[in-house]
Short mmCIF file of C-alpha atoms and ligand atoms in Angstrom, two decimals:
data_model
loop_
_atom_site.label_atom_id
_atom_site.label_comp_id
_atom_site.label_asym_id
_atom_site.label_seq_id
_atom_site.Cartn_x
_atom_site.Cartn_y
_atom_site.Cartn_z
CA MET A 24 81.66 26.68 -52.19
CA ASP A 25 79.26 26.47 -49.67
CA TRP A 26 76.61 27.56 -52.20
CA ILE A 27 77.42 24.42 -54.86
CA ASN A 28 77.54 22.47 -51.92
CA SER A 29 73.49 23.61 -50.50
CA ILE A 30 72.50 23.37 -54.31
CA VAL A 31 73.90 20.04 -54.84
CA GLN A 32 72.10 18.78 -51.36
CA GLY A 33 69.09 20.87 -52.85
CA VAL A 34 68.86 18.38 -55.60
CA LEU A 35 69.03 15.62 -53.77
CA LEU A 36 66.13 16.61 -51.35
CA GLY A 37 64.74 17.60 -54.35
CA GLY A 38 64.19 13.57 -55.15
CA LEU A 39 61.96 12.86 -51.88
CA TYR A 40 59.87 16.06 -52.37
CA ALA A 41 59.01 14.50 -56.19
CA LEU A 42 58.34 11.21 -54.09
CA PHE A 43 56.23 12.93 -52.06
CA ALA A 44 54.36 14.64 -54.53
CA ALA A 45 54.25 11.67 -57.11
CA GLY A 46 51.39 9.85 -55.28
CA LEU A 47 49.35 13.03 -55.31
CA SER A 48 49.90 13.75 -58.90
CA LEU A 49 49.04 10.21 -60.06
CA ILE A 50 45.39 10.17 -58.12
CA PHE A 51 44.29 13.72 -58.94
CA GLY A 52 45.30 13.08 -62.57
CA VAL A 53 43.10 9.52 -62.51
CA MET A 54 40.25 10.35 -60.61
CA ARG A 55 40.46 14.25 -59.74
CA LEU A 56 40.53 13.53 -56.05
CA VAL A 57 42.70 15.31 -53.89
CA ASN A 58 43.76 13.81 -50.91
CA ILE A 59 44.39 15.91 -47.63
CA ALA A 60 45.76 13.06 -46.11
CA HIS A 61 48.62 12.11 -47.95
CA GLY A 62 51.17 13.80 -45.98
CA ASP A 63 49.98 11.75 -42.89
CA PHE A 64 50.30 8.36 -44.77
CA ILE A 65 53.47 9.56 -45.54
CA VAL A 66 54.16 9.84 -41.74
CA LEU A 67 51.79 6.33 -41.33
CA ALA A 68 54.79 4.57 -43.22
CA ALA A 69 57.76 6.00 -41.66
CA TYR A 70 55.73 4.47 -38.46
CA LEU A 71 55.54 1.21 -40.40
CA GLY A 72 59.09 0.98 -41.72
CA LEU A 73 60.06 2.07 -37.56
CA THR A 74 58.12 -0.77 -36.49
CA VAL A 75 59.33 -3.38 -39.22
CA ALA A 76 62.86 -1.98 -38.51
CA THR A 77 62.64 -2.35 -34.92
CA THR A 78 60.61 -5.48 -34.24
CA VAL A 79 61.58 -7.54 -37.07
CA GLY A 80 65.51 -5.93 -36.70
CA LEU A 81 65.70 -5.36 -40.70
CA HIS A 82 67.80 -2.46 -41.92
CA PRO A 83 65.47 0.25 -42.79
CA LEU A 84 66.03 0.16 -46.69
CA VAL A 85 65.45 -3.36 -46.66
CA ALA A 86 61.93 -2.77 -44.48
CA LEU A 87 60.93 -1.31 -47.84
CA VAL A 88 59.77 -5.21 -48.83
CA ILE A 89 57.22 -4.90 -46.37
CA VAL A 90 56.11 -1.55 -46.22
CA VAL A 91 55.59 -0.58 -49.99
CA PRO A 92 52.93 -3.44 -50.61
CA VAL A 93 51.42 -2.70 -47.15
CA MET A 94 50.79 0.67 -47.90
CA GLY A 95 49.37 -0.45 -51.40
CA LEU A 96 47.07 -2.76 -50.13
CA ILE A 97 45.91 -0.28 -47.40
CA GLY A 98 45.00 2.49 -50.36
CA TYR A 99 43.18 -0.48 -52.64
CA VAL A 100 41.26 -1.10 -49.20
CA LEU A 101 40.46 2.62 -48.36
CA GLN A 102 40.07 3.17 -52.10
CA ARG A 103 37.22 0.85 -52.72
CA GLY A 104 35.82 0.44 -48.95
CA VAL A 105 35.27 4.50 -48.63
CA LEU A 106 36.93 6.80 -51.03
CA ASN A 107 34.76 5.54 -54.31
CA HIS A 108 31.44 6.12 -52.13
CA THR A 109 32.72 9.94 -52.14
CA LEU A 110 33.13 10.65 -55.98
CA GLY A 111 30.73 12.24 -57.76
CA ASP A 112 30.31 15.60 -59.45
CA ASP A 113 30.70 17.32 -56.06
CA ILE A 114 34.13 18.00 -54.89
CA LEU A 115 33.53 18.60 -51.80
CA PRO A 116 32.74 15.31 -50.24
CA PRO A 117 36.28 13.27 -51.19
CA LEU A 118 37.78 16.80 -49.69
CA LEU A 119 36.06 16.33 -46.17
CA VAL A 120 36.61 12.89 -46.09
CA THR A 121 40.42 12.74 -46.75
CA PHE A 122 40.23 15.79 -44.51
CA GLY A 123 39.02 13.36 -41.78
CA LEU A 124 41.13 10.44 -42.41
CA SER A 125 43.58 13.32 -41.94
CA VAL A 126 42.92 13.98 -38.06
CA ILE A 127 42.45 10.28 -37.76
CA LEU A 128 45.41 9.15 -38.72
CA GLN A 129 47.39 11.99 -37.08
CA ASN A 130 45.53 10.92 -33.80
CA GLY A 131 46.27 7.20 -33.98
CA LEU A 132 49.39 7.70 -34.28
CA LEU A 133 49.43 10.08 -31.62
CA GLU A 134 48.10 7.58 -29.32
CA ILE A 135 50.11 4.64 -30.46
CA TYR A 136 53.41 6.50 -31.04
CA SER A 137 53.37 9.22 -28.62
CA ALA A 138 54.37 12.63 -29.96
CA ASP A 139 58.51 11.95 -29.24
CA PRO A 140 60.17 12.79 -32.62
CA GLN A 141 61.41 9.07 -34.02
CA LYS A 142 64.01 8.61 -36.31
CA MET A 143 65.08 5.50 -38.40
CA ASN A 144 68.73 4.75 -37.89
CA ALA A 145 70.30 3.52 -41.22
CA GLY A 146 73.47 2.54 -39.67
CA ALA A 147 77.05 3.31 -41.45
CA LEU A 148 75.21 4.00 -44.22
CA GLU A 149 74.31 7.13 -42.97
CA THR A 150 78.02 8.51 -42.47
CA ALA A 151 79.07 7.28 -45.31
CA SER A 152 79.71 9.82 -48.30
CA MET A 153 82.33 10.78 -51.25
CA ASN A 154 84.35 14.35 -50.99
CA LEU A 155 83.55 15.60 -53.82
CA GLY A 156 87.11 18.47 -53.47
CA GLY A 157 87.24 21.06 -50.78
CA ASN A 158 83.89 20.47 -48.58
CA LEU A 159 81.78 19.27 -51.13
CA ASN A 160 80.99 16.08 -49.79
CA ILE A 161 77.90 13.81 -51.02
CA GLY A 162 76.17 11.18 -48.74
CA TRP A 163 75.78 7.79 -50.13
CA LEU A 164 72.43 7.30 -48.33
CA PRO A 165 70.74 10.66 -50.05
CA LEU A 166 72.49 9.59 -53.13
CA LEU A 167 70.79 6.12 -53.17
CA MET A 168 67.45 7.79 -52.30
CA PHE A 169 67.95 10.44 -55.24
CA ALA A 170 68.34 7.33 -57.81
CA VAL A 171 65.73 5.53 -56.21
CA SER A 172 63.44 8.16 -56.39
CA VAL A 173 64.35 8.85 -60.23
CA ALA A 174 63.91 5.22 -60.62
CA THR A 175 60.19 5.50 -59.06
CA ILE A 176 59.49 8.45 -61.45
CA ALA A 177 60.53 6.62 -64.59
CA GLY A 178 58.93 3.47 -63.59
CA LEU A 179 55.80 5.64 -63.24
CA GLN A 180 56.37 7.06 -65.99
CA TRP A 181 56.46 4.01 -67.76
CA LEU A 182 53.39 2.43 -66.66
CA PHE A 183 51.37 5.26 -67.46
CA TYR A 184 52.21 5.06 -70.97
CA ARG A 185 53.23 2.17 -71.84
CA SER A 186 51.52 -0.36 -69.69
CA ALA A 187 48.26 -2.25 -70.15
CA LEU A 188 47.30 -0.48 -66.51
CA GLY A 189 48.31 2.66 -67.50
CA ARG A 190 46.25 3.01 -70.71
CA ALA A 191 42.88 1.99 -67.92
CA PHE A 192 44.57 4.57 -66.19
CA ARG A 193 44.22 7.14 -68.67
CA ALA A 194 41.05 5.96 -70.48
CA THR A 195 39.45 5.79 -66.96
CA SER A 196 40.79 9.50 -66.62
CA ASP A 197 39.36 10.86 -69.76
CA ASN A 198 35.93 8.92 -69.59
CA GLN A 199 34.27 7.13 -67.15
CA ASP A 200 31.77 6.07 -68.74
CA ILE A 201 33.13 5.14 -71.88
CA ALA A 202 35.81 2.99 -70.02
CA GLN A 203 33.27 1.29 -68.34
CA LEU A 204 31.54 0.40 -71.89
CA MET A 205 34.90 -1.14 -72.64
CA GLY A 206 34.56 -3.88 -69.25
CA LEU A 207 36.77 -1.82 -66.98
CA ASN A 208 35.61 -1.65 -63.39
CA LYS A 209 36.03 1.96 -62.18
CA ALA A 210 35.91 1.25 -58.83
CA HIS A 211 38.80 -1.70 -59.50
CA VAL A 212 40.60 1.08 -61.53
CA PHE A 213 40.61 3.77 -59.03
CA GLY A 214 41.58 1.43 -56.25
CA LEU A 215 44.90 0.41 -58.17
CA ALA A 216 45.67 3.83 -58.78
CA MET A 217 45.71 4.69 -54.84
CA ALA A 218 47.34 1.60 -54.27
CA LEU A 219 50.33 2.59 -56.34
CA SER A 220 49.80 6.29 -54.90
CA LEU A 221 50.32 4.79 -51.15
CA ALA A 222 52.86 2.53 -52.62
CA VAL A 223 55.11 5.22 -53.86
CA VAL A 224 53.71 7.09 -50.66
CA GLY A 225 55.57 3.82 -49.19
CA ILE A 226 58.94 4.43 -50.59
CA ALA A 227 58.75 8.18 -49.27
CA GLY A 228 57.56 7.83 -45.86
CA LEU A 229 60.77 5.54 -45.55
CA PHE A 230 63.20 7.89 -46.99
CA LEU A 231 61.66 10.68 -44.76
CA GLY A 232 62.13 8.51 -41.69
CA ILE A 233 65.31 7.75 -42.40
CA ARG A 234 66.38 11.41 -43.12
CA THR A 235 65.05 13.13 -40.68
CA SER A 236 63.30 13.03 -37.26
CA PHE A 237 59.33 12.69 -37.49
CA ASP A 238 56.66 13.07 -35.63
CA PRO A 239 52.65 12.77 -35.56
CA SER A 240 52.10 16.08 -36.94
CA ALA A 241 54.94 16.10 -39.21
CA GLY A 242 52.10 15.02 -42.18
CA PRO A 243 50.49 18.80 -43.25
CA GLY A 244 54.11 19.88 -43.95
CA ARG A 245 54.96 17.26 -46.65
CA LEU A 246 51.65 17.00 -47.95
CA ILE A 247 52.57 21.13 -48.75
CA PHE A 248 55.69 20.35 -49.98
CA GLY A 249 54.06 17.42 -52.74
CA PHE A 250 51.49 19.95 -53.72
CA GLU A 251 53.94 22.71 -54.41
CA ALA A 252 56.26 20.24 -56.14
CA VAL A 253 53.30 19.05 -58.31
CA ILE A 254 52.19 22.68 -58.94
CA ILE A 255 55.72 23.86 -60.02
CA GLY A 256 56.49 21.39 -62.01
CA GLY A 257 53.07 21.30 -63.60
CA LEU A 258 50.21 18.72 -63.38
CA GLY A 259 49.86 15.84 -65.14
CA ASN A 260 53.85 15.77 -65.88
CA LEU A 261 55.78 13.40 -63.80
CA TRP A 262 59.23 14.49 -65.04
CA GLY A 263 57.70 18.32 -64.43
CA THR A 264 56.81 17.04 -60.66
CA LEU A 265 60.75 15.87 -60.46
CA ALA A 266 61.65 18.97 -61.84
CA GLY A 267 59.58 20.49 -59.21
CA GLY A 268 60.68 18.90 -56.44
CA ILE A 269 64.50 20.04 -57.29
CA ILE A 270 63.19 23.18 -57.80
CA LEU A 271 61.79 23.92 -54.07
CA GLY A 272 64.84 21.73 -52.73
CA ILE A 273 67.52 23.92 -54.33
CA SER A 274 65.51 26.98 -52.82
CA GLN A 275 65.10 25.80 -49.22
CA ASN A 276 68.90 25.28 -49.09
CA ILE A 277 69.72 28.56 -50.82
CA GLY A 278 67.14 30.14 -48.25
CA ALA A 279 68.61 28.02 -45.41
CA GLN A 280 72.16 29.29 -46.54
CA LEU A 281 71.62 32.87 -46.33
CA ASN A 282 69.68 32.32 -42.85
CA PRO A 283 69.01 29.31 -41.18
CA GLY A 284 65.25 30.48 -40.15
CA TRP A 285 64.49 31.07 -43.62
CA GLN A 286 64.55 27.43 -45.19
CA LEU A 287 60.52 27.02 -45.24
CA LEU A 288 59.97 30.47 -47.12
CA ALA A 289 62.13 30.34 -49.57
CA GLY A 290 60.78 27.22 -50.97
CA HIS A 291 57.11 29.18 -50.69
CA LEU A 292 58.75 31.80 -52.33
CA ALA A 293 59.77 29.79 -55.28
CA PHE A 294 56.19 27.99 -55.42
CA LEU A 295 54.41 31.62 -55.29
CA LEU A 296 56.82 33.41 -57.41
CA VAL A 297 56.02 29.88 -60.72
CA LEU A 298 52.55 30.49 -59.32
CA ALA A 299 52.63 33.99 -60.57
CA PHE A 300 54.28 33.73 -63.87
CA ARG A 301 53.59 31.19 -65.10
CA PRO A 302 50.19 29.38 -63.17
CA ARG A 303 49.82 26.21 -65.30
CA GLY A 304 53.62 25.29 -63.71
CA LEU A 305 57.20 25.01 -65.81
CA PHE A 306 56.26 22.01 -67.77
CA PRO A 307 52.64 21.77 -68.11
CA ARG A 308 51.34 18.54 -70.27
CA ILE A 309 50.06 19.46 -73.55
CA ASP A 310 46.34 18.74 -73.32
CA GLY A 311 44.60 17.90 -76.74
CA MET B 11 10.15 -18.63 -83.60
CA ALA B 12 14.14 -18.40 -82.31
CA ASP B 13 15.22 -17.39 -78.87
CA PRO B 14 15.06 -13.25 -78.89
CA PHE B 15 19.00 -12.26 -78.03
CA LEU B 16 18.48 -9.56 -76.20
CA THR B 17 15.07 -8.26 -75.00
CA VAL B 18 14.10 -5.34 -73.12
CA ASN B 19 10.70 -4.90 -71.00
CA ASP B 20 8.66 -2.37 -69.64
CA LEU B 21 11.47 -0.33 -69.45
CA THR B 22 11.75 3.06 -67.83
CA ALA B 23 14.55 5.31 -67.19
CA TYR B 24 14.71 8.54 -64.99
CA TYR B 25 17.25 11.45 -65.14
CA GLY B 26 16.84 12.94 -61.29
CA ASP B 27 12.64 13.44 -61.54
CA PHE B 28 12.58 13.67 -64.86
CA GLN B 29 11.09 10.45 -66.71
CA ALA B 30 12.90 10.10 -70.18
CA LEU B 31 11.39 6.13 -71.23
CA PHE B 32 7.83 5.20 -70.65
CA GLY B 33 7.92 1.46 -70.48
CA ILE B 34 9.68 0.41 -74.01
CA THR B 35 9.90 -3.30 -74.83
CA LEU B 36 11.22 -4.64 -77.72
CA HIS B 37 13.65 -7.50 -78.79
CA VAL B 38 16.37 -8.44 -81.01
CA ASP B 39 16.72 -11.74 -82.09
CA ALA B 40 20.55 -13.39 -83.05
CA GLY B 41 21.23 -12.21 -85.88
CA GLU B 42 19.18 -9.31 -86.37
CA VAL B 43 19.48 -6.02 -87.22
CA VAL B 44 16.79 -3.48 -85.96
CA ALA B 45 16.80 0.14 -86.38
CA VAL B 46 15.61 2.35 -83.60
CA ILE B 47 14.17 5.93 -84.86
CA GLY B 48 13.04 8.94 -83.93
CA ALA B 49 13.47 12.63 -83.89
CA ASN B 50 15.94 14.61 -81.15
CA GLY B 51 15.28 14.01 -77.50
CA ALA B 52 12.53 11.05 -77.87
CA GLY B 53 15.35 8.50 -75.59
CA LYS B 54 17.18 7.42 -77.98
CA SER B 55 20.09 7.25 -76.67
CA THR B 56 18.73 6.90 -73.18
CA LEU B 57 17.64 3.42 -74.08
CA MET B 58 21.07 2.31 -75.31
CA ARG B 59 22.91 3.64 -72.14
CA SER B 60 20.02 1.91 -70.12
CA ILE B 61 20.77 -1.37 -71.93
CA THR B 62 24.79 -1.20 -71.66
CA GLY B 63 24.04 -0.52 -67.87
CA LEU B 64 25.33 3.15 -67.88
CA LEU B 65 21.72 4.02 -66.56
CA SER B 66 20.66 1.35 -63.85
CA ASN B 67 17.32 -0.48 -64.46
CA GLY B 68 15.19 -3.12 -62.50
CA PRO B 69 16.91 -6.43 -63.16
CA ASP B 70 14.60 -7.78 -65.73
CA MET B 71 14.00 -4.76 -67.75
CA VAL B 72 17.12 -5.78 -69.88
CA CYS B 73 17.94 -9.45 -70.19
CA TRP B 74 20.32 -10.73 -72.33
CA LYS B 75 20.58 -14.71 -73.72
CA GLY B 76 18.11 -15.50 -71.17
CA ARG B 77 19.41 -13.69 -68.47
CA ASN B 78 18.50 -10.68 -66.16
CA ILE B 79 21.12 -8.28 -66.71
CA GLY B 80 19.29 -4.70 -65.94
CA HIS B 81 21.21 -4.41 -62.25
CA LEU B 82 24.32 -5.48 -63.73
CA ARG B 83 27.36 -2.51 -64.19
CA ALA B 84 28.21 -1.47 -67.47
CA ASP B 85 31.75 -3.44 -67.30
CA GLN B 86 30.21 -6.12 -66.42
CA ILE B 87 27.61 -6.36 -69.49
CA ALA B 88 30.09 -5.03 -71.94
CA GLN B 89 32.10 -8.50 -70.94
CA LEU B 90 29.08 -10.67 -71.94
CA GLY B 91 29.35 -8.92 -75.63
CA ILE B 92 27.27 -6.31 -75.51
CA ALA B 93 29.17 -2.90 -77.08
CA MET B 94 28.30 0.47 -78.18
CA VAL B 95 29.11 3.08 -80.60
CA PRO B 96 28.66 5.54 -78.98
CA GLU B 97 27.30 9.22 -80.19
CA GLY B 98 29.55 11.39 -80.75
CA ARG B 99 31.83 8.82 -80.91
CA GLN B 100 33.81 9.95 -77.55
CA LEU B 101 37.54 8.37 -78.16
CA PHE B 102 40.01 8.21 -75.56
CA PRO B 103 41.62 11.86 -76.15
CA SER B 104 44.34 10.60 -74.22
CA LEU B 105 45.19 7.63 -75.92
CA SER B 106 46.81 7.02 -79.47
CA VAL B 107 44.24 5.45 -82.08
CA GLU B 108 45.98 2.04 -81.71
CA GLU B 109 45.69 2.02 -77.89
CA ASN B 110 42.11 3.41 -78.37
CA LEU B 111 41.41 0.31 -80.60
CA ILE B 112 43.54 -1.94 -77.89
CA ILE B 113 41.34 -1.25 -75.12
CA GLY B 114 38.24 -1.81 -76.87
CA GLY B 115 39.35 -5.42 -76.93
CA GLN B 116 40.89 -5.47 -73.09
CA ALA B 117 38.04 -7.95 -72.15
CA GLY B 118 39.59 -10.69 -73.93
CA ARG B 119 36.69 -11.96 -75.71
CA LYS B 120 37.34 -14.82 -78.27
CA GLY B 121 35.87 -14.21 -81.88
CA PRO B 122 37.55 -12.63 -85.35
CA TRP B 123 38.29 -9.36 -84.65
CA ASN B 124 42.09 -8.38 -83.65
CA LEU B 125 43.61 -5.44 -84.54
CA GLU B 126 44.94 -6.48 -87.51
CA GLU B 127 41.32 -7.45 -89.19
CA ILE B 128 40.66 -3.66 -88.13
CA PHE B 129 42.94 -2.54 -89.78
CA LYS B 130 42.46 -4.51 -92.90
CA LEU B 131 38.71 -3.06 -92.28
CA PHE B 132 40.03 0.60 -92.37
CA PRO B 133 43.56 0.71 -93.73
CA ILE B 134 43.55 4.51 -92.68
CA LEU B 135 44.20 3.44 -89.04
CA GLU B 136 46.69 1.13 -89.57
CA GLU B 137 48.76 4.09 -91.24
CA ARG B 138 47.63 6.72 -88.50
CA ARG B 139 48.36 4.27 -85.91
CA LYS B 140 50.34 6.54 -83.48
CA VAL B 141 48.94 9.52 -83.88
CA PRO B 142 46.67 11.10 -81.13
CA SER B 143 43.03 10.11 -81.28
CA THR B 144 42.45 13.83 -81.43
CA ALA B 145 44.30 14.62 -84.54
CA LEU B 146 41.78 12.32 -86.66
CA SER B 147 39.17 13.66 -88.93
CA GLY B 148 35.27 13.10 -88.22
CA GLY B 149 35.20 10.17 -90.37
CA GLN B 150 38.70 8.21 -89.31
CA GLN B 151 37.24 8.92 -85.45
CA GLN B 152 34.19 7.29 -86.50
CA MET B 153 36.03 4.28 -88.07
CA VAL B 154 38.08 4.15 -84.46
CA ALA B 155 35.01 3.71 -82.86
CA ILE B 156 33.40 1.20 -84.59
CA GLY B 157 37.10 -0.52 -84.40
CA ARG B 158 37.26 -0.47 -80.80
CA ALA B 159 33.42 -1.83 -80.65
CA LEU B 160 34.42 -4.77 -82.84
CA MET B 161 37.61 -5.61 -80.68
CA SER B 162 35.68 -6.73 -78.47
CA ASN B 163 33.75 -9.32 -80.20
CA PRO B 164 30.63 -8.54 -79.82
CA ASP B 165 27.15 -10.40 -79.95
CA ILE B 166 25.54 -7.46 -80.76
CA LEU B 167 26.71 -3.71 -81.53
CA LEU B 168 24.69 -0.74 -80.92
CA PHE B 169 25.06 1.81 -82.89
CA ASP B 170 24.47 5.67 -81.52
CA GLU B 171 23.56 8.29 -84.73
CA ILE B 172 26.84 7.11 -86.37
CA SER B 173 26.44 9.77 -89.16
CA LEU B 174 25.53 12.45 -87.05
CA GLY B 175 28.42 15.58 -87.79
CA LEU B 176 29.61 13.22 -90.96
CA ALA B 177 29.87 14.05 -94.42
CA PRO B 178 27.29 12.37 -96.79
CA ILE B 179 30.27 10.71 -98.47
CA ILE B 180 31.67 9.55 -95.08
CA VAL B 181 28.49 8.45 -94.01
CA LYS B 182 27.64 6.90 -97.18
CA SER B 183 30.92 4.63 -97.08
CA ILE B 184 30.29 3.69 -93.52
CA TYR B 185 26.98 2.53 -94.43
CA GLU B 186 28.45 0.17 -97.13
CA ILE B 187 31.04 -1.33 -95.04
CA LEU B 188 28.13 -2.16 -91.95
CA PRO B 189 26.57 -5.43 -93.89
CA SER B 190 30.23 -6.63 -93.49
CA ILE B 191 30.52 -6.47 -89.92
CA ILE B 192 26.77 -6.91 -88.93
CA GLY B 193 24.35 -9.63 -89.41
CA GLY B 194 25.53 -13.53 -89.33
CA GLY B 195 26.39 -13.99 -86.27
CA THR B 196 26.32 -10.34 -84.91
CA SER B 197 23.31 -8.45 -84.08
CA ALA B 198 22.86 -4.54 -84.17
CA ILE B 199 20.52 -1.47 -83.02
CA ILE B 200 21.38 1.01 -84.99
CA VAL B 201 20.15 4.88 -83.70
CA GLU B 202 19.41 7.29 -86.33
CA GLN B 203 17.59 10.18 -87.48
CA ASP B 204 18.75 9.58 -91.22
CA ILE B 205 14.97 7.07 -91.49
CA ALA B 206 16.44 6.37 -95.36
CA LYS B 207 19.94 4.80 -93.92
CA ALA B 208 18.29 2.82 -91.61
CA LEU B 209 15.81 1.32 -93.37
CA SER B 210 18.58 -0.17 -96.11
CA VAL B 211 20.45 -2.14 -93.69
CA SER B 212 17.69 -3.20 -91.08
CA ASP B 213 15.58 -5.78 -90.76
CA ARG B 214 12.81 -4.65 -88.20
CA ILE B 215 12.26 -1.20 -87.09
CA TYR B 216 11.09 0.63 -84.23
CA CYS B 217 9.79 4.25 -84.05
CA LEU B 218 10.46 5.79 -80.88
CA GLN B 219 8.44 9.26 -79.06
CA GLU B 220 8.91 11.03 -76.28
CA GLY B 221 10.20 8.25 -74.29
CA ARG B 222 7.45 5.69 -76.00
CA ILE B 223 7.05 2.70 -78.68
CA ALA B 224 5.10 4.57 -81.18
CA LEU B 225 5.11 2.30 -84.37
CA GLU B 226 7.15 -1.27 -85.11
CA GLY B 227 7.83 -3.65 -87.77
CA PRO B 228 9.39 -4.70 -90.85
CA ALA B 229 11.67 -2.51 -92.02
CA ALA B 230 10.08 -3.89 -95.55
CA THR B 231 6.70 -3.25 -95.15
CA VAL B 232 6.24 -0.18 -93.06
CA THR B 233 5.33 2.66 -95.02
CA ARG B 234 6.72 6.31 -95.08
CA GLU B 235 3.33 8.01 -94.30
CA ALA B 236 3.38 5.70 -90.83
CA ILE B 237 6.57 6.39 -90.20
CA SER B 238 6.61 9.97 -90.15
CA ALA B 239 3.39 10.08 -88.13
CA ALA B 240 4.92 7.98 -85.76
CA TYR B 241 8.07 10.34 -86.24
CA PHE B 242 6.75 13.29 -85.85
CA GLY B 243 3.63 12.71 -83.99
CA ILE B 244 0.85 13.64 -85.96
N1 LIG C 21 21.74 13.70 -68.86
C1 LIG C 21 20.89 13.83 -68.69
N2 LIG C 21 19.95 14.49 -67.53
C2 LIG C 21 18.41 14.98 -67.97
N3 LIG C 21 18.00 15.26 -69.01
C3 LIG C 21 18.60 14.14 -69.97
C4 LIG C 21 20.20 13.97 -70.05
N4 LIG C 21 19.97 13.43 -70.97
C5 LIG C 21 18.69 12.99 -72.02
N5 LIG C 21 18.24 14.02 -71.15
C6 LIG C 21 16.59 13.70 -71.43
O1 LIG C 21 15.87 13.10 -72.10
C7 LIG C 21 15.60 12.94 -73.32
C8 LIG C 21 16.08 12.35 -73.97
O2 LIG C 21 17.37 12.36 -74.34
P1 LIG C 21 18.24 11.22 -75.45
O3 LIG C 21 17.89 9.78 -74.71
O4 LIG C 21 19.39 11.83 -75.54
O5 LIG C 21 17.36 11.43 -76.90
P2 LIG C 21 17.99 10.85 -78.26
O6 LIG C 21 19.06 10.02 -78.37
O7 LIG C 21 16.71 10.37 -78.61
O8 LIG C 21 17.80 12.63 -78.86
C9 LIG C 21 15.20 14.28 -73.42
O9 LIG C 21 14.10 14.87 -73.42
C10 LIG C 21 17.06 15.04 -72.88
O10 LIG C 21 16.65 16.12 -72.39
MG1 LIG C 22 20.85 10.50 -78.62
#
C-alpha cells in the first residue's frame, strides 16, 4: 500500500514538474533560447505570491490572479528589453545573459527576503484529504494543483496548435525571416512567448510555495527538474512534458520510499536511463 | 508619366564585407510588371531581400508610394502592401496548407483575396487544406507560396524564381495563371533565369550582372542579342 501511495503522490508531484517544464519547453521551441534563470523566476513568483498573500491578505491560491499577469508582464519586458538583443546565430550570448539574470535574481531575493526558508499557508485546504482505503490518502490541495497543471498544459496545447497566436509562434519558430514577410514583428512574437512562459512560471511558483518551503537559492534545482521533465518527455511535445514530469515525480517518490536520501538520486537516474535508451525522449515530436 | 509605385535609388547591399549590390536604380509603376533577369549570383534575390526589408538599407534607397521605406522592418513593409513569393517557396513546415495561407493574410489588409478565392484559383489546395505543407508536391507548394503572398492583398508582388526546380508543364500552368493575379491594380517584379518566360508576362525588363544593372528596356523591344550580352557579360 505504501508503494501505491508513493506512486499516486508521485503523479501529483509530476503535475508541478510539468509546469516547471512547460514554459522552458515553450521558449526553446519558439526561439531556441535556453533560459538558465527559469528556476529563479519560479522562486521569484513564489516570493511574489508570498508578498501578495501577506500584504493584501489574499489566500495564496487567489494571489494567482495577481502573480500570473505580473510574471507575464515581466516576461514581455525582459524579452523586448534584454533577451531579444542576445538572440542571433550564436547560442552563447543568451546562455550567458540568462545565467547572469539567475545570479542577479538569487542575490536580489536574498537581499530583500533573507535566506530564511519561507512557505505560504493555504489554511484548512492544506490538510484536507480524502481517504481511498487503507492508508492511501489524497490531499485535496495536491489534487487541485494537479488538475490545474493538466488544464494549463491542455490550454497551452490548444493555444499552440489551434490559435492565431500559436500559428505565429510556430511560423516564427520555422523561419523567422519569412514570418516577418507575413507582417509578424518577431520581437513582439518573442515577447509574447516569454510572457506566456513566465505566466506559467507564475502558477508553478505559487504552487511550489504552497507545497514546500523555499528560499532564494531554490531556483537551480527547479530548473534541473524542468529540464529533466522536458527531456524525458521529448522536446516540443507538451503532453510528453506532462508524462516526463509524472515519471520524474514517481521515480523520486519511489526512491524516497526505498531510502529517504535517495529521492533526488532516483529522479536523476530515471532521467539518465531515458537519455541512454531514448536520447530524443519518450515522446519526441514527429518532425516533418 | 504616372507616379512610380516603387523606386529603388542607388541601392547598395552587403553581406558582411562582401558587397552584393552596387548602386541599383529602378522603378515599377502602378499596375506594371517588371522582369529582373540575370545569371546565378547576379544579386537578384539580394535585391528582393532589400526591397522587402529582410536586408536593411538607407531610408531613401527604397521608396514606396512617395514614402521612404528603406529603413523599415520587414513586417512593417509587408503591412504596406509589398509581398514576396520567396526563392525556394519556403513554406512553414509546421503549418498545414490552410494555415500557411491564413498566416499570409494575418496583417488584415482589405482586398479581393481571401481563402475562398485562393481555393478557386488553386482547387487542389482546398482538397489538401488540412495536410502539412511538406506533404505537397513542388508545384502544389508553389501554389501555396503564391496564395500565401496573395492573401495579404498586396499592391505589388515580388516573385523570386517561381519556376526553379519545377517541371516545365507545372511552370507553364503557373505562368498561365499569372496574368489573372497581376496587372490591373497589382504590380509585380518577376525574377527569373528563364528569360523567355519572364519576357512573356512583363512590360519592361532589367538585367542584373554582378550587382549592377547592365540593361533595361521595354520587354517588347529589347533584342535577344542585347540580353545575352548583358546576361553573360560579353
Ligand atoms: N547570406 C549570404 N551571405 C554571403 N553572401 C551571400 C549571401 N547570399 C547571397 N550572397 C552572395 O551575394 C551574391 C548575390 O546573391 P543572390 O542575390 O542570391 O544572387 P541571385 O539571386 O541573382 O542568384 C552572390 O555572390 C552570393 O554568393
Ligand atoms: Mg536568387
